[in-house]
mmCIF file of C-alpha atoms and ligand atoms in Angstrom:
data_model
loop_
_atom_site.group_PDB
_atom_site.id
_atom_site.type_symbol
_atom_site.label_atom_id
_atom_site.label_comp_id
_atom_site.label_asym_id
_atom_site.label_seq_id
_atom_site.Cartn_x
_atom_site.Cartn_y
_atom_site.Cartn_z
ATOM 1 C CA MET S 1 71.720 82.735 160.019
ATOM 2 C CA SER S 2 69.912 84.099 157.109
ATOM 3 C CA ILE S 3 70.109 81.984 153.500
ATOM 4 C CA ARG S 4 70.791 83.896 150.679
ATOM 5 C CA PRO S 5 67.984 83.772 148.081
ATOM 6 C CA LYS S 6 69.042 81.903 144.926
ATOM 7 C CA LYS S 7 69.909 84.294 141.971
ATOM 8 C CA TYR S 8 67.770 84.029 138.270
ATOM 9 C CA GLY S 9 67.253 86.369 135.370
ATOM 10 C CA VAL S 10 66.086 86.942 132.323
ATOM 11 C CA ILE S 11 68.744 88.380 129.715
ATOM 12 C CA GLY S 12 67.668 90.260 126.278
ATOM 13 C CA ASN S 13 67.918 93.643 124.186
ATOM 14 C CA PRO S 14 65.404 95.248 124.562
ATOM 15 C CA ILE S 15 64.288 93.687 128.138
ATOM 16 C CA GLY S 16 62.405 96.561 129.671
ATOM 17 C CA HIS S 17 59.030 95.296 128.733
ATOM 18 C CA SER S 18 59.728 91.521 129.901
ATOM 19 C CA ARG S 19 57.024 90.174 131.911
ATOM 20 C CA SER S 20 59.124 87.039 133.056
ATOM 21 C CA PRO S 21 60.322 88.478 136.765
ATOM 22 C CA LEU S 22 56.616 89.497 137.844
ATOM 23 C CA ILE S 23 55.916 85.459 136.778
ATOM 24 C CA HIS S 24 58.804 84.179 138.400
ATOM 25 C CA GLN S 25 58.735 85.946 141.555
ATOM 26 C CA THR S 26 54.935 84.885 141.578
ATOM 27 C CA PHE S 27 55.921 81.229 141.111
ATOM 28 C CA ALA S 28 58.279 81.539 143.851
ATOM 29 C CA LEU S 29 55.865 82.949 146.491
ATOM 30 C CA GLN S 30 53.222 80.191 145.332
ATOM 31 C CA THR S 31 56.014 77.423 146.179
ATOM 32 C CA GLY S 32 57.825 78.993 148.996
ATOM 33 C CA ILE S 33 61.164 79.211 147.132
ATOM 34 C CA SER S 34 63.392 81.789 148.052
ATOM 35 C CA LEU S 35 65.087 83.711 144.925
ATOM 36 C CA THR S 36 65.723 86.605 143.537
ATOM 37 C CA TYR S 37 64.696 87.506 139.556
ATOM 38 C CA SER S 38 65.865 90.385 137.305
ATOM 39 C CA ALA S 39 65.472 91.778 134.323
ATOM 40 C CA ILE S 40 69.208 91.906 132.281
ATOM 41 C CA LEU S 41 69.944 94.036 129.519
ATOM 42 C CA ALA S 42 72.913 92.909 127.354
ATOM 43 C CA PRO S 43 74.505 95.003 124.994
ATOM 44 C CA LEU S 44 74.246 93.547 121.666
ATOM 45 C CA GLU S 45 77.986 92.459 121.645
ATOM 46 C CA GLY S 46 77.984 91.622 124.923
ATOM 47 C CA PHE S 47 76.244 88.350 126.093
ATOM 48 C CA THR S 48 79.097 86.131 126.629
ATOM 49 C CA ALA S 49 80.627 88.751 128.913
ATOM 50 C CA THR S 50 77.301 89.288 130.677
ATOM 51 C CA VAL S 51 76.208 86.202 131.304
ATOM 52 C CA ASN S 52 79.977 85.507 132.739
ATOM 53 C CA ARG S 53 79.434 88.069 135.463
ATOM 54 C CA PHE S 54 75.948 87.054 136.525
ATOM 55 C CA ARG S 55 77.333 83.618 136.956
ATOM 56 C CA THR S 56 80.252 85.272 138.794
ATOM 57 C CA GLU S 57 77.675 87.175 140.979
ATOM 58 C CA GLY S 58 76.271 83.705 142.464
ATOM 59 C CA GLY S 59 73.620 83.321 139.371
ATOM 60 C CA LEU S 60 72.233 80.047 138.757
ATOM 61 C CA GLY S 61 69.996 80.536 135.855
ATOM 62 C CA LEU S 62 68.824 82.994 133.200
ATOM 63 C CA ASN S 63 66.223 82.759 130.680
ATOM 64 C CA VAL S 64 67.232 84.311 127.254
ATOM 65 C CA THR S 65 65.269 86.182 124.768
ATOM 66 C CA VAL S 66 65.631 88.180 121.498
ATOM 67 C CA PRO S 67 68.093 88.306 120.463
ATOM 68 C CA PHE S 68 70.713 86.032 121.999
ATOM 69 C CA LYS S 69 68.729 82.464 121.769
ATOM 70 C CA HIS S 70 71.321 80.970 119.319
ATOM 71 C CA GLU S 71 74.344 82.855 121.337
ATOM 72 C CA ALA S 72 72.760 80.891 124.474
ATOM 73 C CA PHE S 73 72.848 77.479 122.226
ATOM 74 C CA ALA S 74 76.658 78.555 121.134
ATOM 75 C CA TYR S 75 77.232 79.115 125.161
ATOM 76 C CA CYS S 76 76.303 75.621 126.500
ATOM 77 C CA THR S 77 78.458 72.778 126.236
ATOM 78 C CA ASP S 78 75.472 70.339 127.417
ATOM 79 C CA ARG S 79 71.980 70.743 125.754
ATOM 80 C CA SER S 80 68.835 69.234 125.953
ATOM 81 C CA GLU S 81 67.490 67.203 123.475
ATOM 82 C CA ARG S 82 64.636 69.904 122.615
ATOM 83 C CA ALA S 83 67.536 72.494 122.656
ATOM 84 C CA LEU S 84 69.280 70.435 120.063
ATOM 85 C CA GLN S 85 66.162 69.824 117.969
ATOM 86 C CA ALA S 86 65.719 73.786 118.080
ATOM 87 C CA GLY S 87 68.981 74.792 117.874
ATOM 88 C CA ALA S 88 68.196 77.736 120.066
ATOM 89 C CA VAL S 89 68.443 77.734 124.113
ATOM 90 C CA ASN S 90 65.984 80.410 126.315
ATOM 91 C CA THR S 91 66.768 78.537 129.366
ATOM 92 C CA LEU S 92 70.430 78.450 130.901
ATOM 93 C CA ILE S 93 70.930 76.256 133.778
ATOM 94 C CA PHE S 94 74.259 76.719 135.974
ATOM 95 C CA SER S 95 76.157 75.180 138.933
ATOM 96 C CA GLU S 96 77.528 77.199 141.981
ATOM 97 C CA ASP S 97 80.971 76.972 140.324
ATOM 98 C CA PRO S 98 81.066 79.436 137.611
ATOM 99 C CA GLN S 99 84.027 77.992 135.569
ATOM 100 C CA ALA S 100 81.559 74.718 135.383
ATOM 101 C CA PRO S 101 79.618 74.117 131.644
ATOM 102 C CA ALA S 102 76.535 75.524 131.523
ATOM 103 C CA ARG S 103 73.215 73.597 130.714
ATOM 104 C CA GLY S 104 70.555 74.733 127.998
ATOM 105 C CA ASP S 105 67.297 74.063 127.229
ATOM 106 C CA ASN S 106 64.600 74.928 125.142
ATOM 107 C CA THR S 107 60.972 75.497 126.897
ATOM 108 C CA ASP S 108 59.447 77.310 123.818
ATOM 109 C CA GLY S 109 57.792 74.275 122.420
ATOM 110 C CA VAL S 110 56.355 72.891 125.698
ATOM 111 C CA GLY S 111 54.990 76.367 126.459
ATOM 112 C CA LEU S 112 53.131 76.521 123.195
ATOM 113 C CA MET S 113 51.856 72.831 123.662
ATOM 114 C CA ARG S 114 50.320 73.471 126.637
ATOM 115 C CA ASP S 115 48.741 76.787 125.843
ATOM 116 C CA LEU S 116 46.890 75.013 122.985
ATOM 117 C CA THR S 117 46.006 72.147 124.958
ATOM 118 C CA TYR S 118 44.683 74.753 127.744
ATOM 119 C CA HIS S 119 42.344 75.986 124.936
ATOM 120 C CA GLY S 120 41.162 73.062 123.556
ATOM 121 C CA ILE S 121 43.108 72.826 120.648
ATOM 122 C CA GLU S 122 43.852 69.215 119.037
ATOM 123 C CA LEU S 123 46.309 69.068 116.531
ATOM 124 C CA THR S 124 46.238 65.227 115.184
ATOM 125 C CA GLY S 125 45.994 65.269 111.293
ATOM 126 C CA LYS S 126 45.139 69.104 111.048
ATOM 127 C CA ARG S 127 46.713 71.543 108.472
ATOM 128 C CA ILE S 128 49.070 73.865 110.130
ATOM 129 C CA LEU S 129 50.643 77.119 108.734
ATOM 130 C CA LEU S 130 53.812 78.298 110.942
ATOM 131 C CA LEU S 131 54.697 81.701 109.997
ATOM 132 C CA GLY S 132 58.295 82.768 110.835
ATOM 133 C CA ALA S 133 61.723 80.717 110.587
ATOM 134 C CA GLY S 134 63.513 82.463 114.153
ATOM 135 C CA GLY S 135 64.037 81.444 117.291
ATOM 136 C CA ALA S 136 60.664 81.086 118.124
ATOM 137 C CA ALA S 137 59.611 79.089 115.301
ATOM 138 C CA ARG S 138 62.640 76.844 115.967
ATOM 139 C CA GLY S 139 61.535 75.902 119.432
ATOM 140 C CA VAL S 140 58.211 74.766 118.526
ATOM 141 C CA LEU S 141 58.378 73.172 115.147
ATOM 142 C CA GLY S 142 59.525 69.424 117.017
ATOM 143 C CA PRO S 143 56.366 69.762 119.491
ATOM 144 C CA LEU S 144 54.212 70.658 116.501
ATOM 145 C CA VAL S 145 55.395 67.666 114.389
ATOM 146 C CA ALA S 146 55.601 65.207 117.517
ATOM 147 C CA ALA S 147 51.629 66.331 117.764
ATOM 148 C CA HIS S 148 50.934 64.500 114.580
ATOM 149 C CA PRO S 149 49.333 67.181 112.550
ATOM 150 C CA ALA S 150 48.558 66.462 108.516
ATOM 151 C CA SER S 151 50.845 68.997 107.615
ATOM 152 C CA ILE S 152 53.082 72.082 108.325
ATOM 153 C CA LEU S 153 54.017 74.354 105.932
ATOM 154 C CA VAL S 154 56.857 77.059 107.467
ATOM 155 C CA ALA S 155 56.628 80.523 105.863
ATOM 156 C CA ASN S 156 59.173 82.866 106.122
ATOM 157 C CA ARG S 157 59.291 86.592 104.573
ATOM 158 C CA ASN S 158 62.868 85.119 103.740
ATOM 159 C CA GLY S 159 62.395 81.630 102.173
ATOM 160 C CA GLU S 160 65.767 80.672 102.137
ATOM 161 C CA THR S 161 65.804 80.734 106.373
ATOM 162 C CA ALA S 162 62.496 78.881 105.779
ATOM 163 C CA GLY S 163 63.771 76.256 103.588
ATOM 164 C CA GLN S 164 67.015 75.864 106.417
ATOM 165 C CA LEU S 165 64.770 75.484 109.061
ATOM 166 C CA ILE S 166 63.382 72.302 107.792
ATOM 167 C CA ARG S 167 66.162 71.045 106.173
ATOM 168 C CA ASP S 168 68.383 71.391 109.714
ATOM 169 C CA PHE S 169 65.042 69.823 111.362
ATOM 170 C CA GLY S 170 65.147 66.793 108.723
ATOM 171 C CA VAL S 171 68.726 66.118 109.892
ATOM 172 C CA GLY S 172 69.069 62.954 112.606
ATOM 173 C CA ALA S 173 66.361 61.096 114.138
ATOM 174 C CA LYS S 174 62.987 63.230 114.553
ATOM 175 C CA PRO S 175 60.048 61.790 115.146
ATOM 176 C CA GLN S 176 58.420 63.378 111.784
ATOM 177 C CA GLY S 177 56.164 60.150 110.887
ATOM 178 C CA THR S 178 53.628 60.916 108.150
ATOM 179 C CA VAL S 179 53.679 64.763 108.929
ATOM 180 C CA SER S 180 54.440 66.741 105.325
ATOM 181 C CA LEU S 181 56.788 69.510 105.977
ATOM 182 C CA SER S 182 57.241 72.046 103.820
ATOM 183 C CA ALA S 183 58.524 75.588 103.127
ATOM 184 C CA CYS S 184 58.171 78.554 101.411
ATOM 185 C CA ALA S 185 58.746 82.791 101.140
ATOM 186 C CA LEU S 186 55.624 84.876 102.221
ATOM 187 C CA ALA S 187 56.193 86.389 98.984
ATOM 188 C CA ASP S 188 55.914 83.019 97.061
ATOM 189 C CA PHE S 189 53.031 81.723 99.256
ATOM 190 C CA PRO S 190 51.140 78.894 97.509
ATOM 191 C CA LEU S 191 47.519 79.867 96.124
ATOM 192 C CA ASP S 192 45.905 76.658 96.355
ATOM 193 C CA GLY S 193 43.060 78.144 98.339
ATOM 194 C CA VAL S 194 42.845 75.510 100.746
ATOM 195 C CA ALA S 195 42.322 77.041 104.430
ATOM 196 C CA PHE S 196 44.372 75.934 107.350
ATOM 197 C CA ASP S 197 43.261 74.564 110.568
ATOM 198 C CA LEU S 198 45.954 76.254 112.809
ATOM 199 C CA ILE S 199 47.952 79.287 111.612
ATOM 200 C CA ILE S 200 50.988 80.472 114.025
ATOM 201 C CA ASN S 201 52.457 83.789 114.024
ATOM 202 C CA ALA S 202 55.836 83.413 115.186
ATOM 203 C CA THR S 203 57.578 86.434 113.515
ATOM 204 C CA SER S 204 58.195 89.338 115.071
ATOM 205 C CA ALA S 205 56.013 91.279 113.059
ATOM 206 C CA SER S 206 53.323 92.002 115.565
ATOM 207 C CA LEU S 207 55.969 93.931 117.430
ATOM 208 C CA SER S 208 56.299 96.521 114.644
ATOM 209 C CA GLY S 209 52.198 96.938 114.064
ATOM 210 C CA GLU S 210 52.880 94.435 111.170
ATOM 211 C CA CYS S 211 50.774 91.736 109.660
ATOM 212 C CA PRO S 212 52.688 89.010 107.466
ATOM 213 C CA ALA S 213 50.870 89.426 103.978
ATOM 214 C CA LEU S 214 48.998 86.148 103.576
ATOM 215 C CA PRO S 215 46.138 85.435 100.709
ATOM 216 C CA ASN S 216 42.505 85.650 102.441
ATOM 217 C CA THR S 217 42.294 81.978 101.346
ATOM 218 C CA VAL S 218 44.660 80.721 104.038
ATOM 219 C CA LEU S 219 41.603 81.010 106.766
ATOM 220 C CA GLN S 220 38.244 80.565 107.132
ATOM 221 C CA GLY S 221 35.714 80.381 110.184
ATOM 222 C CA HIS S 222 37.266 77.261 111.594
ATOM 223 C CA THR S 223 40.533 78.391 111.575
ATOM 224 C CA ILE S 224 42.741 79.313 114.478
ATOM 225 C CA ALA S 225 44.924 82.240 114.357
ATOM 226 C CA TYR S 226 47.424 82.067 116.973
ATOM 227 C CA ASP S 227 50.088 85.072 117.693
ATOM 228 C CA MET S 228 52.999 84.332 119.861
ATOM 229 C CA ALA S 229 53.133 88.232 120.724
ATOM 230 C CA TYR S 230 51.593 89.057 124.152
ATOM 231 C CA GLY S 231 52.588 92.473 125.011
ATOM 232 C CA SER S 232 50.195 94.670 122.814
ATOM 233 C CA VAL S 233 46.929 92.942 121.746
ATOM 234 C CA PRO S 234 44.998 92.221 119.605
ATOM 235 C CA THR S 235 47.851 92.417 117.321
ATOM 236 C CA VAL S 236 47.194 93.289 113.435
ATOM 237 C CA PHE S 237 47.349 89.628 112.673
ATOM 238 C CA MET S 238 44.545 89.097 115.519
ATOM 239 C CA ASP S 239 42.105 91.519 114.120
ATOM 240 C CA TRP S 240 42.814 90.287 110.247
ATOM 241 C CA ALA S 241 41.928 86.925 111.610
ATOM 242 C CA SER S 242 38.848 87.643 113.693
ATOM 243 C CA ALA S 243 37.628 89.995 110.794
ATOM 244 C CA LYS S 244 37.541 86.749 109.111
ATOM 245 C CA GLY S 245 35.756 84.809 111.368
ATOM 246 C CA ALA S 246 38.774 82.853 112.666
ATOM 247 C CA ARG S 247 39.062 82.353 116.153
ATOM 248 C CA ALA S 248 42.317 84.567 117.421
ATOM 249 C CA LEU S 249 44.789 84.220 120.380
ATOM 250 C CA ASP S 250 47.213 85.831 121.476
ATOM 251 C CA GLY S 251 50.879 84.263 123.114
ATOM 252 C CA LEU S 252 50.383 85.402 126.895
ATOM 253 C CA GLY S 253 49.482 81.813 127.798
ATOM 254 C CA MET S 254 52.548 80.399 125.887
ATOM 255 C CA LEU S 255 54.367 82.913 128.004
ATOM 256 C CA VAL S 256 53.364 81.651 131.291
ATOM 257 C CA GLU S 257 53.966 77.969 129.793
ATOM 258 C CA GLN S 258 56.995 78.007 128.783
ATOM 259 C CA ALA S 259 58.272 80.058 132.057
ATOM 260 C CA ALA S 260 56.579 77.104 134.448
ATOM 261 C CA GLU S 261 58.871 74.743 132.598
ATOM 262 C CA SER S 262 61.867 76.997 133.335
ATOM 263 C CA PHE S 263 61.029 77.336 136.966
ATOM 264 C CA TYR S 264 60.482 73.069 136.721
ATOM 265 C CA LEU S 265 63.981 72.900 135.480
ATOM 266 C CA TRP S 266 65.320 75.107 137.850
ATOM 267 C CA HIS S 267 63.388 74.116 141.058
ATOM 268 C CA GLY S 268 62.205 70.555 140.372
ATOM 269 C CA VAL S 269 58.504 72.075 141.497
ATOM 270 C CA TYR S 270 56.144 72.566 138.704
ATOM 271 C CA PRO S 271 53.725 75.983 139.631
ATOM 272 C CA GLN S 272 50.501 76.285 139.131
ATOM 273 C CA THR S 273 49.998 78.753 136.118
ATOM 274 C CA GLU S 274 46.070 79.774 136.413
ATOM 275 C CA GLN S 275 46.894 82.399 138.824
ATOM 276 C CA VAL S 276 49.591 83.910 136.792
ATOM 277 C CA ARG S 277 47.127 83.762 133.696
ATOM 278 C CA ALA S 278 44.817 85.561 135.187
ATOM 279 C CA ARG S 279 47.134 88.489 136.642
ATOM 280 C CA LEU S 280 48.811 88.957 133.567
ATOM 281 C CA ARG S 281 45.505 88.981 131.362
ATOM 282 C CA ALA S 282 43.765 91.779 133.911
ATOM 283 C CA GLU S 283 47.077 93.714 133.498
ATOM 284 C CA LEU S 284 46.787 93.635 130.035
ATOM 285 C CA HIS S 285 42.978 94.517 130.164
ATOM 286 C CA SER S 286 43.881 97.637 132.097
ATOM 287 C CA SER S 287 46.792 98.889 130.430
HETATM 288 P P1 NDP M 1 63.675 86.243 115.722
HETATM 289 O O1 NDP M 1 64.327 87.452 115.800
HETATM 290 O O2 NDP M 1 64.388 85.128 116.089
HETATM 291 O O3 NDP M 1 62.814 86.011 114.131
HETATM 292 C C1 NDP M 1 62.014 86.742 113.912
HETATM 293 C C2 NDP M 1 61.011 86.375 113.096
HETATM 294 O O4 NDP M 1 60.314 87.192 112.061
HETATM 295 C C3 NDP M 1 61.922 85.891 111.327
HETATM 296 O O5 NDP M 1 61.295 84.467 110.860
HETATM 297 C C4 NDP M 1 61.865 87.286 110.529
HETATM 298 O O6 NDP M 1 61.909 86.870 109.126
HETATM 299 C C5 NDP M 1 60.115 87.599 111.071
HETATM 300 N N1 NDP M 1 59.902 88.863 110.518
HETATM 301 C C6 NDP M 1 60.101 89.930 111.386
HETATM 302 N N2 NDP M 1 59.292 90.805 110.940
HETATM 303 C C7 NDP M 1 58.709 90.821 109.914
HETATM 304 C C8 NDP M 1 57.491 91.403 109.077
HETATM 305 N N3 NDP M 1 57.492 92.851 109.376
HETATM 306 N N4 NDP M 1 57.158 90.764 108.362
HETATM 307 C C9 NDP M 1 57.052 89.166 107.985
HETATM 308 N N5 NDP M 1 57.960 88.661 109.057
HETATM 309 C C10 NDP M 1 58.894 89.021 110.040
HETATM 310 O O7 NDP M 1 62.494 86.391 116.991
HETATM 311 P P2 NDP M 1 61.981 85.225 117.729
HETATM 312 O O8 NDP M 1 61.638 84.181 116.854
HETATM 313 O O9 NDP M 1 62.548 84.809 118.638
HETATM 314 O O10 NDP M 1 60.595 85.669 118.137
HETATM 315 C C11 NDP M 1 59.398 85.626 117.404
HETATM 316 C C12 NDP M 1 58.252 86.542 118.214
HETATM 317 O O11 NDP M 1 57.590 85.363 118.925
HETATM 318 C C13 NDP M 1 58.656 87.716 118.965
HETATM 319 O O12 NDP M 1 57.276 88.355 119.053
HETATM 320 C C14 NDP M 1 58.534 87.122 120.565
HETATM 321 O O13 NDP M 1 58.148 88.069 121.165
HETATM 322 C C15 NDP M 1 57.588 85.826 120.277
HETATM 323 N N6 NDP M 1 57.821 84.812 121.219
HETATM 324 C C16 NDP M 1 56.798 85.047 122.068
HETATM 325 C C17 NDP M 1 57.050 83.483 123.136
HETATM 326 C C18 NDP M 1 55.741 83.244 124.196
HETATM 327 O O14 NDP M 1 55.977 82.734 125.156
HETATM 328 N N7 NDP M 1 54.662 83.984 123.646
HETATM 329 C C19 NDP M 1 58.109 83.016 123.284
HETATM 330 C C20 NDP M 1 59.162 83.389 122.082
HETATM 331 C C21 NDP M 1 58.705 84.337 121.267
HETATM 332 P P3 NDP M 1 62.915 86.825 108.389
HETATM 333 O O15 NDP M 1 64.122 85.899 108.571
HETATM 334 O O16 NDP M 1 62.722 86.977 106.764
HETATM 335 O O17 NDP M 1 63.798 88.330 109.010
#
């Protein structure tokens, strides 16, 4: 008797560019787990219907990407602490009963933190600039605060959204400690002339070949400029930072590490990420 492989996938719009199927299929081979993992395009107004259909077809878990992370949060009735802190869900966990409540988690934050550790980046006492206030920024703010930097400034094109993010984050018992948390609009960026130790680009500007407008004083030679984008690198943001002598990194490692955490949530086994990092990196260089 053959056992049917377990069914997983990633849902988004667009979704054709996603590397998640390759990553999860490689993890599955590595750990000997039998599964299918497909990229699912949901209509912009059809997230819930698409998820429900996937579940009735036996789906046990979904990764969620742009633009559905907030809808995925609303879809769940059972949410992890990380999902609650982020207000966004990138991993849905289902039981075999398609009517049963779905559990939602957010692995973006742990993915970023593991990649920063991989690159030997220490955050204690550092000045961090977080660009963007969308789903990705929401997912990483909590873990960044928990790493005890001296300060985090959230700067977003829409300053209201940046302010809302830190206000939302301030509600409830969050481990803020002595971290100074502030927000501004990119257009009102403070010109105090002090460079940041780490600048994280969590905007989607790189996807359209743009770079958030910032004064040159935000970085110096010691600054690390981290772009969460990973498809077409180096991005304009990375080039801008490199030209000023800063170390520029892309989000490929974060992508692999957040996937590894989702894999662990679904299968209870933590895959090795080095092999997948190397394979994706080689693909990027050859394309
Ligand atoms: P959202 O759509 O939720 O948020 C987009 C953010 O980008 C908003 O803050 C928006 O500002 C800002 N933005 C968009 N265009 C511009 C621009 N031209 N200039 C300045 N700011 C801009 O997207 P996500 O937060 O989910 O994703 C953001 C990025 O992070 C994407 O590139 C995504 O691929 C990447 N990502 C990478 C991951 C990884 O594992 N490496 C994981 C998750 C995300 P406003 O509010 O003003 O509209």
